[in-house]
Amino acid sequence: MVHARSCGCPLHARRRVAGWLAAGSVLPTSVFAQDEEGVRGEVGRTSRMAKLVPAEQVERAAQQQYLQLQREASSNRALAPADHPQVQRLRAIADRITPFAPPWNDRANQWKWEVSLFGSSQLNAFCMPGGKIAFYYGILQRLQLTDDEVAMIMGHEMAHALREHARERMGKSAATGIGLEIGAALLGLKGTGRELASMGAQLLTLRFGREDESEADLVGLDLAARAGYNPASGVTLWQKMMKASEGAPPEFLSTHPSGDSRIEDIQRVLRKVDPLYARAPKPPKVFGPPAA
């Protein structure tokens, strides 16, 4: 990266990341040392509909909603503490991936990345606008995810935030008059108290389309590969997901393309991200899943 694109150089990237997450993992020694193309040629521009919505307002609503989720989980003794082994694992993985976020979205330079682990058996994870990441314990335990597979999920969810898929969907709702109260709040026609809460609640119920999901897969593979995680693990991840969905589909799969087509798409793009992984510094510590 060059200074003209919000300065993604190694020095400044490390300074931005310092203090974001108390993970204790070693960051890559070089952030975008070679500006490889990766999957960028397959990803289009951010939708114009997203520009109908102030990014600052969406991120503020996400922050408010995330804090509420943390408070509720804490009161129910369902928020894992910072010294929990799986929290340390998730934050170590996030610490390696986040330096590669700014090239996908200049606003990521300003985001205060957070990672929380919620005590739920659901197979779910998400990243809200502004870099607020959540994993549910169930997805780690029930699928017995490797670090590489966790990185695939994390990269995918981060990609939704970086590509502003939620902001785009809110913009479409505002433009078409769907959800008039939300639309008014988004367009700055009302105050910020109750409307921000409504926006935050909507962020938790948004369902991305198949195109958004496919794009998040591509960008997520790219992010994880640059961070030193094997993109081929995207195949084993979705094999596990398919097996887990033989009964009732988990929340994480509710809007995603079918597992078979997902795996085919991942296999097709591996040739573009494998070189990124081959050149990337690898994580100095390997963690593991919680006991089954």
mmCIF file of C-alpha atoms in Angstrom:
data_model
loop_
_atom_site.group_PDB
_atom_site.id
_atom_site.type_symbol
_atom_site.label_atom_id
_atom_site.label_comp_id
_atom_site.label_asym_id
_atom_site.label_seq_id
_atom_site.Cartn_x
_atom_site.Cartn_y
_atom_site.Cartn_z
ATOM 1 C CA MET A 1 0.000 0.000 0.000
ATOM 2 C CA VAL A 2 1.004 3.623 -0.465
ATOM 3 C CA HIS A 3 0.390 6.673 1.657
ATOM 4 C CA ALA A 4 -2.111 8.053 -0.822
ATOM 5 C CA ARG A 5 -4.593 5.321 0.140
ATOM 6 C CA SER A 6 -4.944 6.098 3.848
ATOM 7 C CA CYS A 7 -1.463 4.860 4.607
ATOM 8 C CA GLY A 8 -1.512 1.106 4.880
ATOM 9 C CA CYS A 9 2.250 0.874 5.324
ATOM 10 C CA PRO A 10 3.644 -1.576 7.888
ATOM 11 C CA LEU A 11 4.696 1.098 10.374
ATOM 12 C CA HIS A 12 1.380 2.913 10.513
ATOM 13 C CA ALA A 13 -0.664 -0.265 10.305
ATOM 14 C CA ARG A 14 1.097 -1.579 13.400
ATOM 15 C CA ARG A 15 0.513 1.706 15.217
ATOM 16 C CA ARG A 16 -3.182 1.624 14.368
ATOM 17 C CA VAL A 17 -3.596 -1.926 15.509
ATOM 18 C CA ALA A 18 -1.682 -1.468 18.778
ATOM 19 C CA GLY A 19 -4.156 -1.515 21.640
ATOM 20 C CA TRP A 20 -7.139 -2.690 19.570
ATOM 21 C CA LEU A 21 -7.187 -6.217 20.920
ATOM 22 C CA ALA A 22 -5.432 -7.669 23.926
ATOM 23 C CA ALA A 23 -4.581 -10.856 22.132
ATOM 24 C CA GLY A 24 -0.890 -11.290 22.682
ATOM 25 C CA SER A 25 -0.282 -12.685 19.184
ATOM 26 C CA VAL A 26 2.534 -11.528 16.949
ATOM 27 C CA LEU A 27 1.429 -9.382 14.029
ATOM 28 C CA PRO A 28 2.726 -10.106 10.548
ATOM 29 C CA THR A 29 6.119 -8.509 10.046
ATOM 30 C CA SER A 30 4.964 -6.951 6.804
ATOM 31 C CA VAL A 31 1.521 -5.687 5.917
ATOM 32 C CA PHE A 32 1.026 -5.872 2.161
ATOM 33 C CA ALA A 33 4.767 -6.115 1.584
ATOM 34 C CA GLN A 34 3.841 -7.146 -1.943
ATOM 35 C CA ASP A 35 0.650 -5.569 -3.189
ATOM 36 C CA GLU A 36 -0.664 -8.751 -4.782
ATOM 37 C CA GLU A 37 -3.960 -8.545 -6.583
ATOM 38 C CA GLY A 38 -5.615 -11.436 -4.752
ATOM 39 C CA VAL A 39 -9.367 -11.422 -5.401
ATOM 40 C CA ARG A 40 -9.695 -7.677 -5.945
ATOM 41 C CA GLY A 41 -10.327 -8.132 -9.637
ATOM 42 C CA GLU A 42 -13.424 -10.207 -8.858
ATOM 43 C CA VAL A 43 -14.995 -7.735 -6.447
ATOM 44 C CA GLY A 44 -16.943 -4.762 -7.752
ATOM 45 C CA ARG A 45 -17.410 -1.309 -6.303
ATOM 46 C CA THR A 46 -19.476 -0.625 -3.208
ATOM 47 C CA SER A 47 -23.122 -0.077 -4.115
ATOM 48 C CA ARG A 48 -24.274 3.521 -4.528
ATOM 49 C CA MET A 49 -27.223 2.690 -2.280
ATOM 50 C CA ALA A 50 -24.858 2.556 0.687
ATOM 51 C CA LYS A 51 -24.105 6.250 0.183
ATOM 52 C CA LEU A 52 -27.707 7.090 1.092
ATOM 53 C CA VAL A 53 -26.856 6.202 4.668
ATOM 54 C CA PRO A 54 -24.305 8.102 6.808
ATOM 55 C CA ALA A 55 -21.589 5.602 7.681
ATOM 56 C CA GLU A 56 -20.931 7.318 11.019
ATOM 57 C CA GLN A 57 -24.559 6.870 12.040
ATOM 58 C CA VAL A 58 -24.641 3.189 11.144
ATOM 59 C CA GLU A 59 -21.386 2.550 12.998
ATOM 60 C CA ARG A 60 -22.647 4.453 16.036
ATOM 61 C CA ALA A 61 -25.826 2.394 16.061
ATOM 62 C CA ALA A 62 -23.761 -0.790 15.767
ATOM 63 C CA GLN A 63 -21.575 0.259 18.690
ATOM 64 C CA GLN A 64 -24.651 0.934 20.811
ATOM 65 C CA GLN A 65 -26.215 -2.412 19.927
ATOM 66 C CA TYR A 66 -22.957 -4.284 20.534
ATOM 67 C CA LEU A 67 -22.610 -2.736 24.000
ATOM 68 C CA GLN A 68 -26.181 -3.731 24.781
ATOM 69 C CA LEU A 69 -25.481 -7.317 23.724
ATOM 70 C CA GLN A 70 -22.397 -7.374 25.936
ATOM 71 C CA ARG A 71 -24.322 -5.968 28.916
ATOM 72 C CA GLU A 72 -27.151 -8.466 28.541
ATOM 73 C CA ALA A 73 -24.761 -11.388 28.138
ATOM 74 C CA SER A 74 -22.718 -10.248 31.124
ATOM 75 C CA SER A 75 -25.812 -10.000 33.332
ATOM 76 C CA ASN A 76 -26.688 -13.573 32.332
ATOM 77 C CA ARG A 77 -23.117 -14.762 32.916
ATOM 78 C CA ALA A 78 -22.867 -15.543 29.201
ATOM 79 C CA LEU A 79 -20.042 -13.201 28.197
ATOM 80 C CA ALA A 80 -16.649 -14.903 28.227
ATOM 81 C CA PRO A 81 -13.976 -12.929 30.132
ATOM 82 C CA ALA A 82 -10.840 -11.628 28.467
ATOM 83 C CA ASP A 83 -8.709 -14.388 29.974
ATOM 84 C CA HIS A 84 -10.891 -17.184 28.574
ATOM 85 C CA PRO A 85 -8.714 -19.377 26.293
ATOM 86 C CA GLN A 86 -11.145 -19.114 23.397
ATOM 87 C CA VAL A 87 -11.374 -15.328 23.722
ATOM 88 C CA GLN A 88 -7.605 -15.140 23.600
ATOM 89 C CA ARG A 89 -7.669 -17.410 20.568
ATOM 90 C CA LEU A 90 -10.249 -15.312 18.716
ATOM 91 C CA ARG A 91 -8.442 -12.070 19.492
ATOM 92 C CA ALA A 92 -5.113 -13.495 18.400
ATOM 93 C CA ILE A 93 -6.637 -14.462 15.045
ATOM 94 C CA ALA A 94 -8.339 -11.076 14.686
ATOM 95 C CA ASP A 95 -5.075 -9.336 15.524
ATOM 96 C CA ARG A 96 -3.485 -10.977 12.509
ATOM 97 C CA ILE A 97 -6.335 -10.237 10.090
ATOM 98 C CA THR A 98 -7.259 -6.643 10.938
ATOM 99 C CA PRO A 99 -4.079 -5.033 9.521
ATOM 100 C CA PHE A 100 -5.235 -6.166 6.075
ATOM 101 C CA ALA A 101 -8.668 -4.549 6.367
ATOM 102 C CA PRO A 102 -7.982 -0.898 5.361
ATOM 103 C CA PRO A 103 -7.331 -1.599 1.659
ATOM 104 C CA TRP A 104 -10.927 -2.835 1.449
ATOM 105 C CA ASN A 105 -12.386 0.168 3.265
ATOM 106 C CA ASP A 106 -10.577 3.364 4.273
ATOM 107 C CA ARG A 107 -12.883 3.754 7.283
ATOM 108 C CA ALA A 108 -11.329 0.662 8.834
ATOM 109 C CA ASN A 109 -8.367 2.854 9.771
ATOM 110 C CA GLN A 110 -10.656 4.494 12.342
ATOM 111 C CA TRP A 111 -12.440 1.404 13.612
ATOM 112 C CA LYS A 112 -11.851 0.141 17.124
ATOM 113 C CA TRP A 113 -11.963 -3.592 16.534
ATOM 114 C CA GLU A 114 -13.515 -5.682 19.275
ATOM 115 C CA VAL A 115 -14.068 -9.419 19.679
ATOM 116 C CA SER A 116 -16.568 -10.956 22.088
ATOM 117 C CA LEU A 117 -17.449 -14.580 22.793
ATOM 118 C CA PHE A 118 -21.039 -15.259 23.819
ATOM 119 C CA GLY A 119 -22.115 -18.356 25.715
ATOM 120 C CA SER A 120 -24.661 -19.721 23.285
ATOM 121 C CA SER A 121 -24.960 -23.104 21.592
ATOM 122 C CA GLN A 122 -25.946 -21.483 18.287
ATOM 123 C CA LEU A 123 -23.739 -21.941 15.235
ATOM 124 C CA ASN A 124 -23.312 -18.254 14.595
ATOM 125 C CA ALA A 125 -20.853 -15.400 14.255
ATOM 126 C CA PHE A 126 -21.070 -11.857 12.907
ATOM 127 C CA CYS A 127 -19.198 -8.594 12.504
ATOM 128 C CA MET A 128 -21.164 -5.372 12.850
ATOM 129 C CA PRO A 129 -20.235 -2.116 11.075
ATOM 130 C CA GLY A 130 -17.278 -0.489 12.752
ATOM 131 C CA GLY A 131 -15.485 -3.776 13.459
ATOM 132 C CA LYS A 132 -17.585 -5.267 16.284
ATOM 133 C CA ILE A 133 -17.020 -9.031 16.061
ATOM 134 C CA ALA A 134 -19.020 -11.691 17.887
ATOM 135 C CA PHE A 135 -18.629 -15.462 18.009
ATOM 136 C CA TYR A 136 -20.994 -17.882 19.697
ATOM 137 C CA TYR A 137 -19.410 -20.663 21.707
ATOM 138 C CA GLY A 138 -21.484 -23.262 19.894
ATOM 139 C CA ILE A 139 -19.832 -22.692 16.524
ATOM 140 C CA LEU A 140 -16.394 -23.288 18.042
ATOM 141 C CA GLN A 141 -17.348 -26.298 20.123
ATOM 142 C CA ARG A 142 -19.858 -28.152 17.988
ATOM 143 C CA LEU A 143 -17.862 -27.836 14.769
ATOM 144 C CA GLN A 144 -14.478 -28.294 16.476
ATOM 145 C CA LEU A 145 -13.028 -25.550 14.310
ATOM 146 C CA THR A 146 -9.318 -25.297 13.645
ATOM 147 C CA ASP A 147 -7.641 -21.893 13.781
ATOM 148 C CA ASP A 148 -7.657 -21.785 9.985
ATOM 149 C CA GLU A 149 -11.397 -22.469 9.877
ATOM 150 C CA VAL A 150 -12.052 -19.809 12.520
ATOM 151 C CA ALA A 151 -10.068 -17.371 10.350
ATOM 152 C CA MET A 152 -12.263 -18.221 7.353
ATOM 153 C CA ILE A 153 -15.407 -17.385 9.326
ATOM 154 C CA MET A 154 -13.886 -14.258 10.826
ATOM 155 C CA GLY A 155 -12.624 -13.025 7.463
ATOM 156 C CA HIS A 156 -16.036 -13.650 5.932
ATOM 157 C CA GLU A 157 -17.876 -11.705 8.636
ATOM 158 C CA MET A 158 -15.335 -8.879 8.589
ATOM 159 C CA ALA A 159 -15.821 -8.690 4.822
ATOM 160 C CA HIS A 160 -19.527 -7.941 5.294
ATOM 161 C CA ALA A 161 -18.573 -4.925 7.429
ATOM 162 C CA LEU A 162 -15.748 -3.796 5.141
ATOM 163 C CA ARG A 163 -17.907 -4.039 2.024
ATOM 164 C CA GLU A 164 -20.704 -2.222 3.900
ATOM 165 C CA HIS A 165 -23.390 -4.746 3.040
ATOM 166 C CA ALA A 166 -25.553 -3.721 6.012
ATOM 167 C CA ARG A 167 -25.280 -0.043 5.089
ATOM 168 C CA GLU A 168 -26.251 -0.886 1.519
ATOM 169 C CA ARG A 169 -29.344 -2.815 2.623
ATOM 170 C CA MET A 170 -30.372 0.007 4.933
ATOM 171 C CA GLY A 171 -29.949 2.451 2.067
ATOM 172 C CA LYS A 172 -32.216 0.360 -0.135
ATOM 173 C CA SER A 173 -34.831 0.273 2.621
ATOM 174 C CA ALA A 174 -34.659 4.037 3.026
ATOM 175 C CA ALA A 175 -34.850 4.659 -0.726
ATOM 176 C CA THR A 176 -37.851 2.397 -1.290
ATOM 177 C CA GLY A 177 -39.777 3.501 1.775
ATOM 178 C CA ILE A 178 -39.550 0.108 3.455
ATOM 179 C CA GLY A 179 -39.387 0.667 7.184
ATOM 180 C CA LEU A 180 -40.249 4.365 7.136
ATOM 181 C CA GLU A 181 -39.111 5.027 10.707
ATOM 182 C CA ILE A 182 -35.719 3.480 10.045
ATOM 183 C CA GLY A 183 -35.495 5.328 6.737
ATOM 184 C CA ALA A 184 -36.182 8.644 8.439
ATOM 185 C CA ALA A 185 -33.489 7.967 11.020
ATOM 186 C CA LEU A 186 -30.982 6.961 8.390
ATOM 187 C CA LEU A 187 -31.596 10.075 6.359
ATOM 188 C CA GLY A 188 -31.113 12.321 9.379
ATOM 189 C CA LEU A 189 -34.744 13.415 9.607
ATOM 190 C CA LYS A 190 -35.061 12.598 13.315
ATOM 191 C CA GLY A 191 -33.033 12.584 16.500
ATOM 192 C CA THR A 192 -30.468 9.972 17.449
ATOM 193 C CA GLY A 193 -31.722 8.273 20.644
ATOM 194 C CA ARG A 194 -34.552 5.869 19.918
ATOM 195 C CA GLU A 195 -33.726 5.881 16.217
ATOM 196 C CA LEU A 196 -30.163 4.652 16.831
ATOM 197 C CA ALA A 197 -31.562 1.842 18.966
ATOM 198 C CA SER A 198 -33.929 0.906 16.141
ATOM 199 C CA MET A 199 -31.094 0.935 13.654
ATOM 200 C CA GLY A 200 -28.972 -1.225 15.938
ATOM 201 C CA ALA A 201 -31.764 -3.748 16.313
ATOM 202 C CA GLN A 202 -32.184 -3.835 12.549
ATOM 203 C CA LEU A 203 -28.490 -4.601 12.141
ATOM 204 C CA LEU A 204 -29.043 -7.852 14.032
ATOM 205 C CA THR A 205 -31.940 -8.932 11.821
ATOM 206 C CA LEU A 206 -30.600 -7.980 8.393
ATOM 207 C CA ARG A 207 -30.281 -10.867 5.968
ATOM 208 C CA PHE A 208 -27.685 -10.565 3.248
ATOM 209 C CA GLY A 209 -28.397 -11.750 -0.283
ATOM 210 C CA ARG A 210 -26.509 -14.493 -2.056
ATOM 211 C CA GLU A 211 -24.409 -11.950 -3.948
ATOM 212 C CA ASP A 212 -23.308 -10.345 -0.673
ATOM 213 C CA GLU A 213 -22.490 -13.743 0.791
ATOM 214 C CA SER A 214 -20.441 -14.785 -2.222
ATOM 215 C CA GLU A 215 -18.529 -11.504 -2.143
ATOM 216 C CA ALA A 216 -17.863 -11.916 1.585
ATOM 217 C CA ASP A 217 -16.492 -15.389 0.883
ATOM 218 C CA LEU A 218 -14.015 -14.003 -1.659
ATOM 219 C CA VAL A 219 -12.838 -11.090 0.461
ATOM 220 C CA GLY A 220 -12.722 -13.258 3.583
ATOM 221 C CA LEU A 221 -10.475 -15.818 1.902
ATOM 222 C CA ASP A 222 -8.173 -13.016 0.766
ATOM 223 C CA LEU A 223 -7.962 -11.474 4.242
ATOM 224 C CA ALA A 224 -7.315 -14.770 5.995
ATOM 225 C CA ALA A 225 -4.710 -15.904 3.451
ATOM 226 C CA ARG A 226 -2.736 -12.666 3.809
ATOM 227 C CA ALA A 227 -2.815 -13.184 7.578
ATOM 228 C CA GLY A 228 -1.210 -16.607 7.252
ATOM 229 C CA TYR A 229 -4.250 -18.877 7.459
ATOM 230 C CA ASN A 230 -4.746 -21.662 4.940
ATOM 231 C CA PRO A 231 -7.583 -20.736 2.555
ATOM 232 C CA ALA A 232 -8.109 -24.400 1.674
ATOM 233 C CA SER A 233 -9.659 -24.736 5.117
ATOM 234 C CA GLY A 234 -12.674 -22.939 3.669
ATOM 235 C CA VAL A 235 -13.543 -26.275 2.070
ATOM 236 C CA THR A 236 -13.357 -28.253 5.325
ATOM 237 C CA LEU A 237 -15.284 -25.495 7.092
ATOM 238 C CA TRP A 238 -18.231 -25.757 4.738
ATOM 239 C CA GLN A 239 -18.124 -29.522 4.826
ATOM 240 C CA LYS A 240 -18.586 -29.252 8.577
ATOM 241 C CA MET A 241 -21.341 -26.699 8.094
ATOM 242 C CA MET A 242 -23.165 -28.967 5.660
ATOM 243 C CA LYS A 243 -22.988 -31.865 8.084
ATOM 244 C CA ALA A 244 -24.279 -29.681 10.914
ATOM 245 C CA SER A 245 -27.205 -28.507 8.770
ATOM 246 C CA GLU A 246 -28.565 -31.964 8.021
ATOM 247 C CA GLY A 247 -31.254 -31.236 10.592
ATOM 248 C CA ALA A 248 -32.486 -27.676 11.060
ATOM 249 C CA PRO A 249 -30.180 -25.241 9.250
ATOM 250 C CA PRO A 250 -28.135 -23.166 11.732
ATOM 251 C CA GLU A 251 -28.559 -19.400 11.878
ATOM 252 C CA PHE A 252 -25.211 -18.905 10.182
ATOM 253 C CA LEU A 253 -26.507 -20.703 7.063
ATOM 254 C CA SER A 254 -29.936 -19.075 6.882
ATOM 255 C CA THR A 255 -29.161 -16.875 3.872
ATOM 256 C CA HIS A 256 -25.997 -18.454 2.533
ATOM 257 C CA PRO A 257 -25.655 -20.213 -0.825
ATOM 258 C CA SER A 258 -25.780 -23.985 -0.701
ATOM 259 C CA GLY A 259 -22.749 -25.776 0.677
ATOM 260 C CA ASP A 260 -21.947 -27.517 -2.594
ATOM 261 C CA SER A 261 -21.854 -24.313 -4.643
ATOM 262 C CA ARG A 262 -19.971 -22.632 -1.809
ATOM 263 C CA ILE A 263 -17.224 -25.217 -1.924
ATOM 264 C CA GLU A 264 -17.015 -25.019 -5.720
ATOM 265 C CA ASP A 265 -16.587 -21.236 -5.558
ATOM 266 C CA ILE A 266 -13.887 -21.543 -2.899
ATOM 267 C CA GLN A 267 -12.008 -24.141 -4.902
ATOM 268 C CA ARG A 268 -12.192 -21.928 -7.990
ATOM 269 C CA VAL A 269 -10.618 -18.938 -6.232
ATOM 270 C CA LEU A 270 -7.935 -20.855 -4.327
ATOM 271 C CA ARG A 271 -5.448 -20.333 -7.159
ATOM 272 C CA LYS A 272 -5.647 -16.588 -6.505
ATOM 273 C CA VAL A 273 -5.253 -16.689 -2.746
ATOM 274 C CA ASP A 274 -2.871 -19.629 -2.333
ATOM 275 C CA PRO A 275 0.138 -17.471 -3.358
ATOM 276 C CA LEU A 276 -0.847 -14.924 -0.689
ATOM 277 C CA TYR A 277 -0.880 -17.669 1.926
ATOM 278 C CA ALA A 278 2.405 -19.146 0.709
ATOM 279 C CA ARG A 279 4.201 -15.807 1.178
ATOM 280 C CA ALA A 280 2.488 -14.792 4.419
ATOM 281 C CA PRO A 281 4.186 -15.121 7.824
ATOM 282 C CA LYS A 282 2.431 -17.915 9.707
ATOM 283 C CA PRO A 283 0.921 -17.590 13.191
ATOM 284 C CA PRO A 284 3.550 -18.203 15.877
ATOM 285 C CA LYS A 285 1.059 -20.045 18.080
ATOM 286 C CA VAL A 286 -1.521 -22.677 17.220
ATOM 287 C CA PHE A 287 -4.610 -22.770 19.399
ATOM 288 C CA GLY A 288 -7.370 -25.341 19.283
ATOM 289 C CA PRO A 289 -11.112 -25.753 19.750
ATOM 290 C CA PRO A 290 -12.800 -26.170 23.131
ATOM 291 C CA ALA A 291 -13.478 -29.679 24.341
ATOM 292 C CA ALA A 292 -16.333 -31.320 22.477
#
